[in-house]
Short mmCIF file of C-alpha atoms in Angstrom, two decimals:
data_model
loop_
_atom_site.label_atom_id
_atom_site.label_comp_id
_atom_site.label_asym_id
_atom_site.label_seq_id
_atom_site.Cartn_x
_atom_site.Cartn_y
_atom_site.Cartn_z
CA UNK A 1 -22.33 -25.51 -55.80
CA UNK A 2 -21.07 -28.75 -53.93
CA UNK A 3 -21.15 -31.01 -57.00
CA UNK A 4 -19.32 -28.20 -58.86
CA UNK A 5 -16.86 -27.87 -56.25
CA UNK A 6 -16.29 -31.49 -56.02
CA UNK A 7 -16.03 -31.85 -60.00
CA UNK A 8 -13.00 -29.25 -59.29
CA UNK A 9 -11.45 -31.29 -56.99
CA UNK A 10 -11.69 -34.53 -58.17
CA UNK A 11 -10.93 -33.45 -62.00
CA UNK A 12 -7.66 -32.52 -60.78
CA UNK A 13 -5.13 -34.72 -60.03
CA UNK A 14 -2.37 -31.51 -58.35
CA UNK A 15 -6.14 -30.28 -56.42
CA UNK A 16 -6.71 -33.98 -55.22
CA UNK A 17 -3.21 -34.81 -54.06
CA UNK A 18 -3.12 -31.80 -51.38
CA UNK A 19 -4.31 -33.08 -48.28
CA UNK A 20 -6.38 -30.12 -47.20
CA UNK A 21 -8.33 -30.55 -50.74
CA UNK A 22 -8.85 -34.11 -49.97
CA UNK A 23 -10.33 -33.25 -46.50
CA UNK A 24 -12.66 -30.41 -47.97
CA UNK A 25 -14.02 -33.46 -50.18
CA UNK A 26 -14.54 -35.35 -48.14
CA UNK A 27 -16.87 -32.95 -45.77
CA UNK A 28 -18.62 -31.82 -48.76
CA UNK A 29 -19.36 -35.02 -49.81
CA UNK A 30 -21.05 -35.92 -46.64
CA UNK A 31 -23.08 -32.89 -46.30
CA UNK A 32 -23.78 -33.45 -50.09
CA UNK A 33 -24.83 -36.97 -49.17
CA UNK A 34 -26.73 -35.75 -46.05
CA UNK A 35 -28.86 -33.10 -47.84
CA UNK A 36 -29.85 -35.49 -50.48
CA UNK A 37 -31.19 -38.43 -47.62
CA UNK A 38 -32.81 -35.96 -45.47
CA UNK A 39 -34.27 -34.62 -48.31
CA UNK A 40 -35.76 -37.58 -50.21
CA UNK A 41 -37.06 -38.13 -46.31
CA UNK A 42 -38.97 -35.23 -46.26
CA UNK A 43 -40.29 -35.72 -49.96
CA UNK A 44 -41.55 -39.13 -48.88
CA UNK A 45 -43.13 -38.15 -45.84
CA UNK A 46 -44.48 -34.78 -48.14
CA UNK A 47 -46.19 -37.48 -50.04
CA UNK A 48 -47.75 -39.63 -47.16
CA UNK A 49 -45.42 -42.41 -48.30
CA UNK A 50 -45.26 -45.09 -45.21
CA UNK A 51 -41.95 -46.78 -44.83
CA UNK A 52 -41.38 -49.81 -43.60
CA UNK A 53 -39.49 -50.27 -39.80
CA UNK A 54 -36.21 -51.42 -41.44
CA UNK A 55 -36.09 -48.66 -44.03
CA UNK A 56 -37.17 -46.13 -41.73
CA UNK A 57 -34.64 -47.29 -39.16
CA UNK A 58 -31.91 -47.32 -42.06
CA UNK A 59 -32.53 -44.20 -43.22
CA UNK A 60 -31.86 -42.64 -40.16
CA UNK A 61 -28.61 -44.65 -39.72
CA UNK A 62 -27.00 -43.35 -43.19
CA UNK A 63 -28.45 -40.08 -41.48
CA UNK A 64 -26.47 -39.89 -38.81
CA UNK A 65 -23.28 -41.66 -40.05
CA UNK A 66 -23.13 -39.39 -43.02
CA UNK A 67 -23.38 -36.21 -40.42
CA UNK A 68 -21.44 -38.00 -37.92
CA UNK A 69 -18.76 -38.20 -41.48
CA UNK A 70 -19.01 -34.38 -41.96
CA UNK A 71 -18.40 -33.42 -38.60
CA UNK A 72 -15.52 -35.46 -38.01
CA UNK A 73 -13.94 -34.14 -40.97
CA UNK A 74 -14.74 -31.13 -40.28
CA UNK A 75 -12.50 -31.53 -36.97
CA UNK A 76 -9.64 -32.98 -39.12
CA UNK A 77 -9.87 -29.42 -41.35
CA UNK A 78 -8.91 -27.50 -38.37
CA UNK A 79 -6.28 -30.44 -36.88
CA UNK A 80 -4.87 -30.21 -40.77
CA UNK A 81 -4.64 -26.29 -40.53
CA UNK A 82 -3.26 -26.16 -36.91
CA UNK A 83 0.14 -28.72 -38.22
CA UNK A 84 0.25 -26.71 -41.21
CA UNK A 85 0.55 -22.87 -39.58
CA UNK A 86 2.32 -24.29 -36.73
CA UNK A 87 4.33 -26.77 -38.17
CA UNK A 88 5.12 -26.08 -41.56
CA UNK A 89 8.25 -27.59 -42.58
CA UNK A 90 7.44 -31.14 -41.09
CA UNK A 91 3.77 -30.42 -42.80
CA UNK A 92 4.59 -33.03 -45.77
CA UNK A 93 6.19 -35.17 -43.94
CA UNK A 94 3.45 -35.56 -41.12
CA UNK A 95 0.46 -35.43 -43.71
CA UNK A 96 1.26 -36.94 -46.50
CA UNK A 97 -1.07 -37.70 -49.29
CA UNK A 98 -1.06 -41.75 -48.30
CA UNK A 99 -1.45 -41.18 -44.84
CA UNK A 100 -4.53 -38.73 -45.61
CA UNK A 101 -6.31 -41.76 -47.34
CA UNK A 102 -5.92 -43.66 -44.33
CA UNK A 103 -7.24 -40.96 -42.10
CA UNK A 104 -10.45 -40.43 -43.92
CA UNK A 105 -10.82 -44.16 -44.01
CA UNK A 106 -10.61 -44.28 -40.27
CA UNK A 107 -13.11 -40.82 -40.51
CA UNK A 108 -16.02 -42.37 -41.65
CA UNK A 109 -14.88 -45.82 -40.22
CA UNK A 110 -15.27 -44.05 -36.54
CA UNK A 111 -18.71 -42.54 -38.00
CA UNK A 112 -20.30 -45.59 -39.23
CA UNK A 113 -19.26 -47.41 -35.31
CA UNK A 114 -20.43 -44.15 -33.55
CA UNK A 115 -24.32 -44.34 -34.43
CA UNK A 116 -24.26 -48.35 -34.99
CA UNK A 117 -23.45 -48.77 -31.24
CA UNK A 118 -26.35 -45.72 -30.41
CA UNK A 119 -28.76 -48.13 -32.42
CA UNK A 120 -27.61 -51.44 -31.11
CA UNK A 121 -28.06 -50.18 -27.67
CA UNK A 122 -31.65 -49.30 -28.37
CA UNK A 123 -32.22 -52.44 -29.87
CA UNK A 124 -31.09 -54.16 -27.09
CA UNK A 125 -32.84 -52.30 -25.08
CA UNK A 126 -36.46 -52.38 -27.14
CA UNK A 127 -36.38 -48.76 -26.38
CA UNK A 128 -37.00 -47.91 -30.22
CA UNK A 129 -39.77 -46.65 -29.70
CA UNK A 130 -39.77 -44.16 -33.51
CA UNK A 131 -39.42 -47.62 -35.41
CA UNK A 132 -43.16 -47.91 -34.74
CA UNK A 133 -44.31 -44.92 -36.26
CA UNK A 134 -45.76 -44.72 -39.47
CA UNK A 135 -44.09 -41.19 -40.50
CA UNK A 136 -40.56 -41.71 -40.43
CA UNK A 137 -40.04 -38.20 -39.68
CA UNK A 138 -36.71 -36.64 -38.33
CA UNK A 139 -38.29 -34.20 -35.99
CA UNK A 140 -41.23 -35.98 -34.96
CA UNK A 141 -38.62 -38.61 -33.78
CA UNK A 142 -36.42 -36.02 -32.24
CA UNK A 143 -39.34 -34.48 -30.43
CA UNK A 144 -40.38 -38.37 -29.07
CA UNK A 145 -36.91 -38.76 -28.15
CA UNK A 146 -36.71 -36.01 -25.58
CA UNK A 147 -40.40 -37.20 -23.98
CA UNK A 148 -39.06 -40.86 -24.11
CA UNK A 149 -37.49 -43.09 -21.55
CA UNK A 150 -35.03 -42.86 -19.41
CA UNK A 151 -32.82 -45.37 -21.36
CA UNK A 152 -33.65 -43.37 -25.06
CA UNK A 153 -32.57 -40.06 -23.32
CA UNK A 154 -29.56 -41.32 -21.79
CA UNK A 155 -28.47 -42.30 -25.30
CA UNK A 156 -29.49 -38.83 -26.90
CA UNK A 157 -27.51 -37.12 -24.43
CA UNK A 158 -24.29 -39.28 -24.91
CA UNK A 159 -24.06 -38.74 -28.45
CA UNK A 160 -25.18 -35.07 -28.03
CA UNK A 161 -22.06 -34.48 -25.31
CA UNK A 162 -19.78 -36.39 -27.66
CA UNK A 163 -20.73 -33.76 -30.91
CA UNK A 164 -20.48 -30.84 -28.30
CA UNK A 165 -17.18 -32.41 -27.14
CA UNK A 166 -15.94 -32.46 -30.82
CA UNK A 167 -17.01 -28.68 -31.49
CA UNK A 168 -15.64 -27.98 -28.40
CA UNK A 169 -12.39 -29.26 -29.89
CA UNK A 170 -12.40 -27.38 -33.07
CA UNK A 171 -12.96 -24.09 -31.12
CA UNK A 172 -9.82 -24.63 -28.92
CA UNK A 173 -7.81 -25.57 -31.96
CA UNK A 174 -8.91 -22.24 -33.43
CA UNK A 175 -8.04 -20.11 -30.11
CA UNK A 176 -4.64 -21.97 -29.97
CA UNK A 177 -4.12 -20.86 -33.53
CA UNK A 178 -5.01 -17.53 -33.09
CA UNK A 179 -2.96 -17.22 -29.78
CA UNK A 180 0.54 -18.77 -31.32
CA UNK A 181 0.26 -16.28 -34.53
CA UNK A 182 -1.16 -13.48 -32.71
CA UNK A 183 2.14 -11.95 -33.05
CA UNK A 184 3.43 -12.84 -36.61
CA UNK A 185 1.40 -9.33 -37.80
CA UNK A 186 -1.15 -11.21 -40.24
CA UNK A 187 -4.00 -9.22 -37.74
CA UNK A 188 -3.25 -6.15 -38.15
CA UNK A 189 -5.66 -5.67 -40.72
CA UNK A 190 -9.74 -6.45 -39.86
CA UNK A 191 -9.21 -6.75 -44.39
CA UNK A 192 -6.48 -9.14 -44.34
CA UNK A 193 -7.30 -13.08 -45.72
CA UNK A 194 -6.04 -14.16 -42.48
CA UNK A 195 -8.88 -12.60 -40.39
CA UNK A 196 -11.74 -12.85 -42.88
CA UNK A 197 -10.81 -16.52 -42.99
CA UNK A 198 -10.51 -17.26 -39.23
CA UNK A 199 -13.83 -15.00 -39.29
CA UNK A 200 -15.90 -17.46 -41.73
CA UNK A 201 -14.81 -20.42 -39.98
CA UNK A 202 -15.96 -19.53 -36.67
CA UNK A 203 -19.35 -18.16 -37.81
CA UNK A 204 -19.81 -21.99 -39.75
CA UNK A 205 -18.99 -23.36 -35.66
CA UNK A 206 -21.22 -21.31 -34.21
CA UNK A 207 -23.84 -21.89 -36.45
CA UNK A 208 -22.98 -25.40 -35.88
CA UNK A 209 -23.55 -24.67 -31.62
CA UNK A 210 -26.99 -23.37 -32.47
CA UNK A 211 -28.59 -26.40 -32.83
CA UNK A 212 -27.35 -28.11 -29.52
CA UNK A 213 -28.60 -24.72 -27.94
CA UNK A 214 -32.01 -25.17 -29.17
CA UNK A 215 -32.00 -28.82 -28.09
CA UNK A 216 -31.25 -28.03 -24.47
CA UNK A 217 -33.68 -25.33 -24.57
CA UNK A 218 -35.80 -27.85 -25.85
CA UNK A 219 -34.75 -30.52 -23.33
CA UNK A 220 -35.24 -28.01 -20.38
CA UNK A 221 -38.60 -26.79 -21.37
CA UNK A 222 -39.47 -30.57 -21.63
CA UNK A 223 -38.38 -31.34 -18.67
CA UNK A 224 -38.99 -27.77 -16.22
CA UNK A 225 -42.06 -26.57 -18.36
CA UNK A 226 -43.97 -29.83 -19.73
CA UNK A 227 -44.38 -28.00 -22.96
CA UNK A 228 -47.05 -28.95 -25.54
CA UNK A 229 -46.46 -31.43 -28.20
CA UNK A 230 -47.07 -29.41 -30.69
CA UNK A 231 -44.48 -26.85 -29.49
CA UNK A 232 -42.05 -29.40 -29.20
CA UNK A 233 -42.70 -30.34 -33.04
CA UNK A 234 -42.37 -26.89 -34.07
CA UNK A 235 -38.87 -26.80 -32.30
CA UNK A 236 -37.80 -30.20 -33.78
CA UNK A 237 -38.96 -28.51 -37.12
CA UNK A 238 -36.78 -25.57 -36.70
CA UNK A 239 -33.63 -27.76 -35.47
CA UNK A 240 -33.61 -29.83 -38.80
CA UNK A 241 -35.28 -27.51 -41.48
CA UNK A 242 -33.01 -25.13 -40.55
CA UNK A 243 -30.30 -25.28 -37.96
CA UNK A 244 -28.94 -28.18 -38.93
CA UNK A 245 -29.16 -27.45 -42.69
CA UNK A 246 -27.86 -23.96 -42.69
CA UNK A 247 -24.00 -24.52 -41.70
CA UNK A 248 -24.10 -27.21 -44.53
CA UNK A 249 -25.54 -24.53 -46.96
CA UNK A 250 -22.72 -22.23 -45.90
CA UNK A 251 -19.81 -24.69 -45.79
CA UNK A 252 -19.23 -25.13 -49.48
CA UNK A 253 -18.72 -20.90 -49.99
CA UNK A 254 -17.38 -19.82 -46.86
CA UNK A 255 -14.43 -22.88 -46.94
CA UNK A 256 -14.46 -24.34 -50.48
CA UNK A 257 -14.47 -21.10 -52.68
CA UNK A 258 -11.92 -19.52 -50.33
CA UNK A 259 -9.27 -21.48 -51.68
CA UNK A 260 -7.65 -19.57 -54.80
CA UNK A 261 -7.11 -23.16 -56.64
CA UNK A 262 -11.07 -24.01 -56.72
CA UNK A 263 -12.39 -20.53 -57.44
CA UNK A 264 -10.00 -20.14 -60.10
CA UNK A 265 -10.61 -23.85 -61.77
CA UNK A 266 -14.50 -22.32 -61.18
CA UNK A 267 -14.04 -19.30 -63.10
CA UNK A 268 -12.36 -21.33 -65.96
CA UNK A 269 -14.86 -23.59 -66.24
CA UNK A 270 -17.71 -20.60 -66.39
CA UNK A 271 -15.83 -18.84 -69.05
CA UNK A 272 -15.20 -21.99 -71.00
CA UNK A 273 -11.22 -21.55 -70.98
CA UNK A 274 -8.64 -23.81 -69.21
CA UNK A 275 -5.99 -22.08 -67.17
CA UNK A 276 -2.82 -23.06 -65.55
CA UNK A 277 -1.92 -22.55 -62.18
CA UNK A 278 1.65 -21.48 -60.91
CA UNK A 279 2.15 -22.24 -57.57
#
């Protein structure tokens, strides 16, 4: 559904000129990107293929700028809706189309200097400790990670506090939304697009939260417990199989085929017949 979504979007030049289209793009189109790496990771390491250090240690760069990408946009989607609903007739003026560009530019600008200062650190530090494993693994190095050193740990938990810090951010933007509209009478109804839609965003955030829960459970049981390795793997495993993978799954129909535009360009294309939109 992402590459259909993204067809939509990018097929269209009205669709592609709105900012908030542009944004929802641009998040697919990391989590597209990061589905795709992680899985021709596990399809490799399915197939007892041994990397090399420097593709292994690439791999999990693009990794973690391409997530770093989606959740920083992801943060700009709720910053975009938050000057729309409460500013809406400076909306054009302070997002335009132009200035949008530039924004994403500096999104994925600020995601590719986020993890290349976590790797240069560990570099400098010859802390890397994963580069010399043979299975280039995202959970096995996760797992490692939390038993490592002092100096590895201290970098995990940075970058960990700095994603909580950014949900953290989208939350408040979403209380502060709900709190200045609370009395414009689009709650009323449990039915009503308004609360379904703040609904399905907030159950893609907290599925987002679930993984940094299970990595402080996993951090404390490491730490408190001494827990075995292979229970640690097991939790790694369940982190990226599935924590990490299910808000992306959920992203492209809970946000993207919300919008009227997309799901009716979707329905056009299914029936084979081109429609035209009246705003």
């Amino acid at each position: 559904i992402i590459p259909t979504i993204l067809f939509v979007i990018f097929s269209s030049f009205s669709i592609r000129q709105e900012t908030r289209y542009m944004l929802l793009g641009n998040a697919l189109l990391s989590d597209l990107i990061y589905l795709l790496f992680y899985a021709l990771l596990s399809a490799l390491n399915a197939a007892h293929v041994h990397l090399p250090k420097e593709a292994c240690v690439l791999l999990l760069f693009l990794l973690l700028v391409v997530y770093c990408g989606g959740l920083f946009t992801a943060a700009a989607i709720v910053l975009d809706a938050y000057v729309a609903i409460l500013f809406p007739l400076r909306y054009v003026a302070i997002l335009p189309p132009s200035r949008t560009r530039k924004i994403i530019l500096l999104l994925w600008m600020c995601a590719g200097a986020f993890p290349g200062i976590f790797f240069l650190v560990l570099l400098s530090i010859h802390s890397f400790a994963p580069c010399v494993l043979e299975m280039c693994s995202v959970p096995v190095i996760l797992m490692l990670t939390l038993n490592g050193t002092n100096s590895v740990k201290l970098c995990f938990w940075l970058s960990t506090t700095v994603i909580f810090l950014f949900l953290s951010l989208i939350f408040c933007c979403y209380a502060i939304l709900y709190f200045k509209t609370k009395q414009s009478g689009i709650w009323k109804s449990i039915c009503s697009r308004a609360s379904v839609t703040f609904l399905m965003h907030n159950t893609v955030l907290l599925f987002h939260f679930f993984p940094l829960l299970a990595l402080f459970v996993e951090s404390f049981l490491c730490i408190k417990v001494a827990i075995r390795q292979q229970t640690g793997i097991w939790i790694s495993l369940a982190v990226c199989n599935f924590l990490l993978i299910l808000p992306k799954v959920l992203f492209p129909f809970l946000y993207g085929l919300r919008y009227r535009e997309i799901s009716a360009s979707l329905k056009s294309i299914v029936r084979g017949k081109h429609i035209h939109l009246v705003s």
